[in-house]
Coordinates of C-alpha atoms and ligand atoms in Angstrom, one line a residue:
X19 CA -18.8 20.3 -13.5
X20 CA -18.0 19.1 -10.4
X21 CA -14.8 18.9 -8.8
X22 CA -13.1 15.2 -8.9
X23 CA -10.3 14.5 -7.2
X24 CA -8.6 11.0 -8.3
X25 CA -7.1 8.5 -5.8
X26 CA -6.0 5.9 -8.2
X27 CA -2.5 4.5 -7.7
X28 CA -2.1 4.3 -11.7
X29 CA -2.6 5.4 -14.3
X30 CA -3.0 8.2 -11.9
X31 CA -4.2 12.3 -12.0
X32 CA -2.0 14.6 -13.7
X33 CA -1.6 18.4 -12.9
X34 CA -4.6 20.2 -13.8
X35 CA -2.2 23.1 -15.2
X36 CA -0.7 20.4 -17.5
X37 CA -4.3 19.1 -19.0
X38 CA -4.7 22.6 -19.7
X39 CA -1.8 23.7 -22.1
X40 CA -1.6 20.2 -23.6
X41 CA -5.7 21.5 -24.4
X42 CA -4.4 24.4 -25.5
X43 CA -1.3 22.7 -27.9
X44 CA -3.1 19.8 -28.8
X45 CA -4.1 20.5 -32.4
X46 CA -1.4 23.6 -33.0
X47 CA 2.1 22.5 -31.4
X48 CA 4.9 25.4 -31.3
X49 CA 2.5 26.9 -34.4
X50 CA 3.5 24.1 -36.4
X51 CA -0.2 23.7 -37.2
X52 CA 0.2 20.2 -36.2
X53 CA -0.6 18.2 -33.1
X54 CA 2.6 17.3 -31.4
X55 CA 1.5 13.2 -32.0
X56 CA 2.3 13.9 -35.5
X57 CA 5.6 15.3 -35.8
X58 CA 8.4 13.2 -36.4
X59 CA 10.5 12.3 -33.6
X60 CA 13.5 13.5 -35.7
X61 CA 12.3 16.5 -36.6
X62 CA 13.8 19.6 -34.8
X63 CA 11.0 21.0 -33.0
X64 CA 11.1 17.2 -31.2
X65 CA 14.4 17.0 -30.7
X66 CA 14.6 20.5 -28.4
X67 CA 11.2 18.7 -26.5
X68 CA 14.0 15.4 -26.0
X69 CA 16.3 17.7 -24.6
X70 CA 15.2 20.5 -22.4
X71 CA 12.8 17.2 -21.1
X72 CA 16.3 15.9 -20.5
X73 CA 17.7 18.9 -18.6
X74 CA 15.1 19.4 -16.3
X75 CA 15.1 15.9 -15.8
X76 CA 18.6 16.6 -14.5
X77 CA 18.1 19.6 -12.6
X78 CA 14.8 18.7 -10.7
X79 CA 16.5 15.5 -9.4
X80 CA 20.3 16.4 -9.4
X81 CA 21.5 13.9 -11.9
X82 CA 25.1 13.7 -11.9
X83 CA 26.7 13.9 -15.6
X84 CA 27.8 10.2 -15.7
X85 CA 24.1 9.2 -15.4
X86 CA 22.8 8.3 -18.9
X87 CA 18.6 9.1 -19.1
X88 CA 16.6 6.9 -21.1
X89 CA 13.2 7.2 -22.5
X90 CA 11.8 4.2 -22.8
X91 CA 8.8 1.9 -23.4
X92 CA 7.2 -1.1 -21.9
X93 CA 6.7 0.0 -18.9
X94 CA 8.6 -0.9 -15.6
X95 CA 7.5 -4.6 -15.8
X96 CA 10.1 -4.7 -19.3
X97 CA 12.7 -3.4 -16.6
X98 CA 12.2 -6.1 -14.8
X99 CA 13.7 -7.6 -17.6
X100 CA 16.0 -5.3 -18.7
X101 CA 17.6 -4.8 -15.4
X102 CA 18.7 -8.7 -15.5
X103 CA 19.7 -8.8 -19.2
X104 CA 22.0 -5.8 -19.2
X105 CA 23.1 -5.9 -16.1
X106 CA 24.6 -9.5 -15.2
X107 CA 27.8 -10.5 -16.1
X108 CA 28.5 -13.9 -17.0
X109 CA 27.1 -16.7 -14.8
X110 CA 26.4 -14.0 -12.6
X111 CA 23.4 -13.5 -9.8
X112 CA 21.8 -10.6 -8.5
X113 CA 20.5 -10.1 -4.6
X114 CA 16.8 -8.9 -4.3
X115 CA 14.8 -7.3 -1.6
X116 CA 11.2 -8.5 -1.4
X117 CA 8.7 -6.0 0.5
X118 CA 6.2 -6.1 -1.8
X119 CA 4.4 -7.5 -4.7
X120 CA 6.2 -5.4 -7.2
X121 CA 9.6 -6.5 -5.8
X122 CA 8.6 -10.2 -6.0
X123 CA 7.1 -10.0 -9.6
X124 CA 10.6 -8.3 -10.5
X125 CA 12.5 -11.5 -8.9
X126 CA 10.1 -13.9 -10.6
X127 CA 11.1 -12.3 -14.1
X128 CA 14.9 -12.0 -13.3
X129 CA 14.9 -15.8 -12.5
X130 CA 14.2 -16.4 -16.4
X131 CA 17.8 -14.8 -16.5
X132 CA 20.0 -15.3 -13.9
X133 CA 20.0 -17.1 -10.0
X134 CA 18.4 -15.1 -7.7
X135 CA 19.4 -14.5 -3.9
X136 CA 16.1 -12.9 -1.9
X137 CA 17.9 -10.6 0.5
X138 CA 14.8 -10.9 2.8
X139 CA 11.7 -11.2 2.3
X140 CA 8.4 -9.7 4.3
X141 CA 5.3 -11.4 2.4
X142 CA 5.0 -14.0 5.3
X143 CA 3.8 -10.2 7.0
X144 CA 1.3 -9.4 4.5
X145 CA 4.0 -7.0 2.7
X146 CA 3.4 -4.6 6.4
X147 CA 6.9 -4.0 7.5
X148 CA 10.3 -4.3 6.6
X149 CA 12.9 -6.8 7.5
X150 CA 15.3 -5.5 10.0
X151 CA 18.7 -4.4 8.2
X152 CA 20.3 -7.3 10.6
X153 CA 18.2 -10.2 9.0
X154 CA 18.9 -9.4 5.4
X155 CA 21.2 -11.7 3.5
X156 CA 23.3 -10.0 1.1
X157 CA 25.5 -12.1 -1.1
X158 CA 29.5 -11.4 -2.2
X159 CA 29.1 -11.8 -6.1
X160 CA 26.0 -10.1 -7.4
X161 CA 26.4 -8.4 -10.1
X162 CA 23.4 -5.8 -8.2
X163 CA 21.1 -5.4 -5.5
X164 CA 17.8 -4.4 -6.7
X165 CA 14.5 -3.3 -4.4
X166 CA 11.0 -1.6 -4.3
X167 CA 11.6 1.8 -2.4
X168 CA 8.1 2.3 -2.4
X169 CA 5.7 -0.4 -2.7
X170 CA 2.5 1.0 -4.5
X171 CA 0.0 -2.1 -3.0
X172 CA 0.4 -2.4 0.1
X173 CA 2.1 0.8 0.7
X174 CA 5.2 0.6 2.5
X175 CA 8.2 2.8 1.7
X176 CA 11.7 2.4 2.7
X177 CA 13.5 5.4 3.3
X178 CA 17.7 4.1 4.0
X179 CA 19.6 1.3 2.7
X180 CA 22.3 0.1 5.1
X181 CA 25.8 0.7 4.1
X182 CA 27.3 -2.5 3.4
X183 CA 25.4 -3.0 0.2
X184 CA 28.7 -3.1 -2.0
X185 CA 27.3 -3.7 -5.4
X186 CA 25.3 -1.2 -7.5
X187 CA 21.5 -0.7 -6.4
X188 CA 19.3 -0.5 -8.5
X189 CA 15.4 0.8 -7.8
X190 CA 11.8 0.7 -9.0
X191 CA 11.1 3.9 -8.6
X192 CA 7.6 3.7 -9.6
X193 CA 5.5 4.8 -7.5
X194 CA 8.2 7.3 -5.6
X195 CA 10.3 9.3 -8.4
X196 CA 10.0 13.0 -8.5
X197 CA 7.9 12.9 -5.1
X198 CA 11.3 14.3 -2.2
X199 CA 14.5 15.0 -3.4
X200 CA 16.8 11.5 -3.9
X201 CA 21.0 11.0 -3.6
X202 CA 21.2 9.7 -7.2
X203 CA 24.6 8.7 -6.6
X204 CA 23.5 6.3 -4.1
X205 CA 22.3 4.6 -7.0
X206 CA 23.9 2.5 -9.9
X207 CA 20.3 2.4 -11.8
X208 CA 16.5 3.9 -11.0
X209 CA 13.6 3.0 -13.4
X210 CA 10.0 3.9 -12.8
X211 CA 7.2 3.7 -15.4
X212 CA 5.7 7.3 -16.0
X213 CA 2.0 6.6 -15.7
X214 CA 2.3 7.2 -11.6
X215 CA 4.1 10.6 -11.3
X216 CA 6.1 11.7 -14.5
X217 CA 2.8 11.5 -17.2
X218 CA 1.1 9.0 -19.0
X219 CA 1.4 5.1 -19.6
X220 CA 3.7 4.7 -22.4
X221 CA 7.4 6.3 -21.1
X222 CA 9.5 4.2 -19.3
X223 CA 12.1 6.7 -17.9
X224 CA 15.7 4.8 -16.6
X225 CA 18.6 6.4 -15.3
X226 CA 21.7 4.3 -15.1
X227 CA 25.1 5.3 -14.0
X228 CA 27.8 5.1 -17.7
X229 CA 30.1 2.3 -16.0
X230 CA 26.9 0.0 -15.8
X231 CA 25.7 0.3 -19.9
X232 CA 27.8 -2.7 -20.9
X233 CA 27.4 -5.3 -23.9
X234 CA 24.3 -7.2 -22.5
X235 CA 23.5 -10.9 -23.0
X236 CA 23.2 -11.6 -26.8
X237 CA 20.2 -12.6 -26.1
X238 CA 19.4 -9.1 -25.1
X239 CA 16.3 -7.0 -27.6
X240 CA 18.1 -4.0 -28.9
X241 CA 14.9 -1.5 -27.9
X242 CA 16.0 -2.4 -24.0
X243 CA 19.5 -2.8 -24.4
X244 CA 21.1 0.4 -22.2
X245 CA 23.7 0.7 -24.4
X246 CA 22.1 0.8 -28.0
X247 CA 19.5 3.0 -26.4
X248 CA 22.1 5.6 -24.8
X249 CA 24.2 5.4 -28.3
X250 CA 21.2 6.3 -29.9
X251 CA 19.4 9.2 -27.5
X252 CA 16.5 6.6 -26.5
X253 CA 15.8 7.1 -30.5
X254 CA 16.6 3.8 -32.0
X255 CA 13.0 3.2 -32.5
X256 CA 10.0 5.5 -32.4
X257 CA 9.6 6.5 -29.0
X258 CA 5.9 7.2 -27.2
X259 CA 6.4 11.1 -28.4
X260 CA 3.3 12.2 -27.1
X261 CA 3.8 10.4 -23.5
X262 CA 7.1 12.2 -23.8
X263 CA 5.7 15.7 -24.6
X264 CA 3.5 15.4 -21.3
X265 CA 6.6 14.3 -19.0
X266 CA 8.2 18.1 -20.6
X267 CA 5.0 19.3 -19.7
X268 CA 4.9 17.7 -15.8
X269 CA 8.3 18.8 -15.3
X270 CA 8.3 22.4 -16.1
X271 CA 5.3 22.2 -14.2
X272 CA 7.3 20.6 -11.0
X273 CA 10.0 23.4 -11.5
X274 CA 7.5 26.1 -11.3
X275 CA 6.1 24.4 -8.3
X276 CA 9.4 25.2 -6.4
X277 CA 11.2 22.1 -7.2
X278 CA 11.7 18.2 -5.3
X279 CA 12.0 20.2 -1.8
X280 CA 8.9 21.6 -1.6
X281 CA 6.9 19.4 -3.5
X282 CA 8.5 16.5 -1.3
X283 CA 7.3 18.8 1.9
X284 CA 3.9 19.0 0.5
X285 CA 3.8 15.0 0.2
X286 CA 4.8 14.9 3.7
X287 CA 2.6 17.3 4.7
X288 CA -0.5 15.8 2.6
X289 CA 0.1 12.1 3.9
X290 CA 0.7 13.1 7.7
X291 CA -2.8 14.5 7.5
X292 CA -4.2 11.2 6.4
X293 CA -2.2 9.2 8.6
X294 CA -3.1 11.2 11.8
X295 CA -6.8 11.0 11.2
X296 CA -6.4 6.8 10.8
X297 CA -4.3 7.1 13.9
X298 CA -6.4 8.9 16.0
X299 CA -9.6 6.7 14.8
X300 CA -10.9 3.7 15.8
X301 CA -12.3 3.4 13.2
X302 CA -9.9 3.5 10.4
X303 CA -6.9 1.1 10.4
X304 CA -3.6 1.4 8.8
X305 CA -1.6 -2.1 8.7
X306 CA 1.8 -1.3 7.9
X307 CA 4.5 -0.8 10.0
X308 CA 5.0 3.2 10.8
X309 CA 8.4 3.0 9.9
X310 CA 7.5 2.4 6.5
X311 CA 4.2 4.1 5.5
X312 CA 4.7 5.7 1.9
X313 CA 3.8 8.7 1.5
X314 CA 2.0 8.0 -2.0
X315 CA 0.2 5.1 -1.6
X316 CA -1.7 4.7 2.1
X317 CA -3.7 1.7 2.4
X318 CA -6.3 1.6 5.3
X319 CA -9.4 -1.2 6.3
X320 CA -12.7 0.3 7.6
X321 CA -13.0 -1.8 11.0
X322 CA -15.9 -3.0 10.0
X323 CA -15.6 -4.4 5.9
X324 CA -19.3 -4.6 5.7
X325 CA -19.2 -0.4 5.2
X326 CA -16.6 -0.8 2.0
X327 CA -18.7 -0.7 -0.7
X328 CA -21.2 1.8 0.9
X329 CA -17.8 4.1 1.8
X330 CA -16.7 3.6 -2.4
X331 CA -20.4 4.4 -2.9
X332 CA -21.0 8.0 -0.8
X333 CA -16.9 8.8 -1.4
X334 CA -17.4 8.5 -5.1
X335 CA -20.7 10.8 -4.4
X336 CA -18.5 14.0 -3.4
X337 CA -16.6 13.8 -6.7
X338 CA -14.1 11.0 -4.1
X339 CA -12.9 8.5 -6.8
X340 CA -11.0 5.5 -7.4
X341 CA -10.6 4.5 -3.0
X342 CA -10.4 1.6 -3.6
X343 CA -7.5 -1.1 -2.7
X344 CA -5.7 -3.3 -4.7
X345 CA -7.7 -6.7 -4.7
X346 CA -4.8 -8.5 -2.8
X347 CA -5.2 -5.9 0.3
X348 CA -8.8 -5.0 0.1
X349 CA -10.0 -1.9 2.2
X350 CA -9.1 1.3 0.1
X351 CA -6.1 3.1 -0.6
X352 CA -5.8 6.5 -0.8
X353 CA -3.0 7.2 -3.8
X354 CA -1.7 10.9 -3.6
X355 CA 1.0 11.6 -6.1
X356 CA 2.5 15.5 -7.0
X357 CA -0.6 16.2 -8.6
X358 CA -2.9 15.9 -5.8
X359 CA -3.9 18.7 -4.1
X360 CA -4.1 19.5 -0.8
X361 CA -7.5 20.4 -1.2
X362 CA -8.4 17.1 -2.2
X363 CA -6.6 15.5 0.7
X364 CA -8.8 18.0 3.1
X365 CA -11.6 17.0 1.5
X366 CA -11.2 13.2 1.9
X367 CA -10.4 13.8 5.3
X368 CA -13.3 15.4 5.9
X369 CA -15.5 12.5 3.9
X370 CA -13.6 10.1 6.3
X371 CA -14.4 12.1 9.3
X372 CA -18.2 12.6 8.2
X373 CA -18.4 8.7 7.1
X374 CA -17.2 7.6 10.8
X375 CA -20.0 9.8 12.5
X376 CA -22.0 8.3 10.6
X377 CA -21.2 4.7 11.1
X378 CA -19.0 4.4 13.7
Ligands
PLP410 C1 2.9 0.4 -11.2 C2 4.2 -0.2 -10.8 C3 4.8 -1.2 -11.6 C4 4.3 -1.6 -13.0 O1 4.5 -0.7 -13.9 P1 4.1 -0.9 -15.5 O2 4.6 0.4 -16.0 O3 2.7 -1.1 -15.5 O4 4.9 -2.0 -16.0 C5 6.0 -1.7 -11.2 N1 6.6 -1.3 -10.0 C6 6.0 -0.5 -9.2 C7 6.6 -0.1 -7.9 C8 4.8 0.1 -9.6 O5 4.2 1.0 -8.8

């Protein structure tokens, strides 16, 4: 078989070493003689999967011990949500940040609960840049300030928040978690959906700091309310076990990897590579700001759009997949979570390289 190496921004590639011992487990779990999909959550083989998930969790990103983690479903559009419903106080409103798609969809949903201050918005750039810290309007009484570090469309990533922000922040995380080491503390709340760089669709992982987990709007479902899910080890319900398992299965994987450090050198390293070649062509173009080019999701137009398909076409050839943007950008976008190797970043370089001779 040939080799493929996977660009999509999500559901995205997982570590080959993973695919390979969930193979190997996936009818005969801990010699249970049963696939780990069909054990019950409360049994006690699961419950040591919940929790050494739960300590590496911890110890990969340094989560401090007044940090509840919950596994969750829905994905991070039900945080979008959540977020509102548990977090506002009474006739309360929240600030948000808006340098992406992802940021404003989270704004439209938290309307349908609370009033909504946009801090500062970029869309009237094409979501390319960041507003300068000076132009953001941050209000006195929100109960949070919530934002997009890394916006997976059109790819920008936003590395410092200034220091006046005086009410908890709380972050997508996405498209970003587990990809460089983070300040948790900084935080009042991170939530990503797993499907990008923790495992597959299904877990919702959220990480909220214990003076936040209040009583929620009445109003508020008990499978996302913070505290009836922390009470209750993310086990009120049935949780995705299986998406779970995987997550165990990424993270000891990251560990063995050396940890957030290096894998978050190895993200620099891989996106620098991709980013000098676009900056040294003509050929290539990036649009965003470089300030703020994420390192996981890098968006770039061929100058001439004519060549896109024909690019998708002879990329997709070499075993190249899924180069394609996101429908509101066009171009392509090159998606390279943990689990893309640097030999697949090489080898799309040199695609890119050969494609230019080519055509350019
Ligand atoms: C993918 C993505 C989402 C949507 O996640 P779902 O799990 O599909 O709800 C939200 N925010 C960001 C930043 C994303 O990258």
């Amino acid at each position: 078989m040939k080799d493929i190496f996977n660009f999509a921004p999500g559901p995205a590639l997982l570590p080959e070493k993973v695919m390979i011992k969930a193979q190997k487990e996936f009818l005969n779990w801990r010699e249970l003689g049963l696939s780990v999909m069909e054990v019950s959550h409360r049994s006690k083989d699961f419950l040591e999967l919940a929790e050494s998930t739960e300590v590496n969790f911890r110890e990969l990103l340094g989560v401090p011990d007044n940090y509840k983690i919950l596994f969750l479903q829905g994905g991070a559009t039900l945080q979008f949500a959540a977020v509102p419903l548990n977090l506002a106080k009474q006739n309360s409103s929240a600030d948000y940040l808006i340098t992406g798609s992802w940021g404003k969809k989270s704004m439209k949903e938290a309307e349908l609960f609370l009033d909504v201050n946009v801090v500062a918005t970029s869309e009237h750039t094409g979501y390319t840049t960041v507003p300068d810290f000076k132009d953001w309007h941050l209000s006195n009484d929100s109960a949070y300030f919530h934002y997009t570090p890394n916006e997976t469309i059109a790819g920008v990533e936003i590395d410092d928040l200034p220091d006046n922000i005086n009410v908890p922040v709380v972050a997508d995380m996405s498209s970003t978690i587990l990809s460089k080491p983070i300040d948790i503390s900084r935080y009042g709340l991170i939530y990503a959906g797993a499907q990008k760089n923790i495992g597959p669709s299904g877990l919702t992982i959220v990480i909220v700091r214990e003076d936040l987990i209040l009583n929620p709007s009445k109003f508020t479902p008990s499978v996302i309310n913070y505290k009836v899910m922390s009470e209750n080890n993310s086990m009120w319900n049935t949780p995705p076990t299986f998406a779970w398992y995987m997550a165990g299965l990424v993270l000891e994987w990251l560990k063995e990897e050396g940890g957030l450090n290096s894998i978050g050198l190895l993200n620099l390293k891989k996106s620098k590579k991709v980013y000098d070649l676009i900056d040294s062509s003509q050929f290539y173009i990036s649009k965003v700001d470089k300030r703020y080019r994420s390192r996981t999701n890098i968006p770039f137009i061929l100058f001439d759009p004519s060549l896109d398909s024909i690019f998708l076409k002879e990329s997709a050839e070499l075993g190249l997949v899924n180069l394609k943007g996101h429908r509101s950008v066009g171009g392509m976008r090159a998606s390279i979570y943990n689990a893309m190797p640097e030999i697949g970043v090489d080898k799309l370089i040199d695609f890119m390289k050969f494609f230019e001779n080519k055509y350019g």
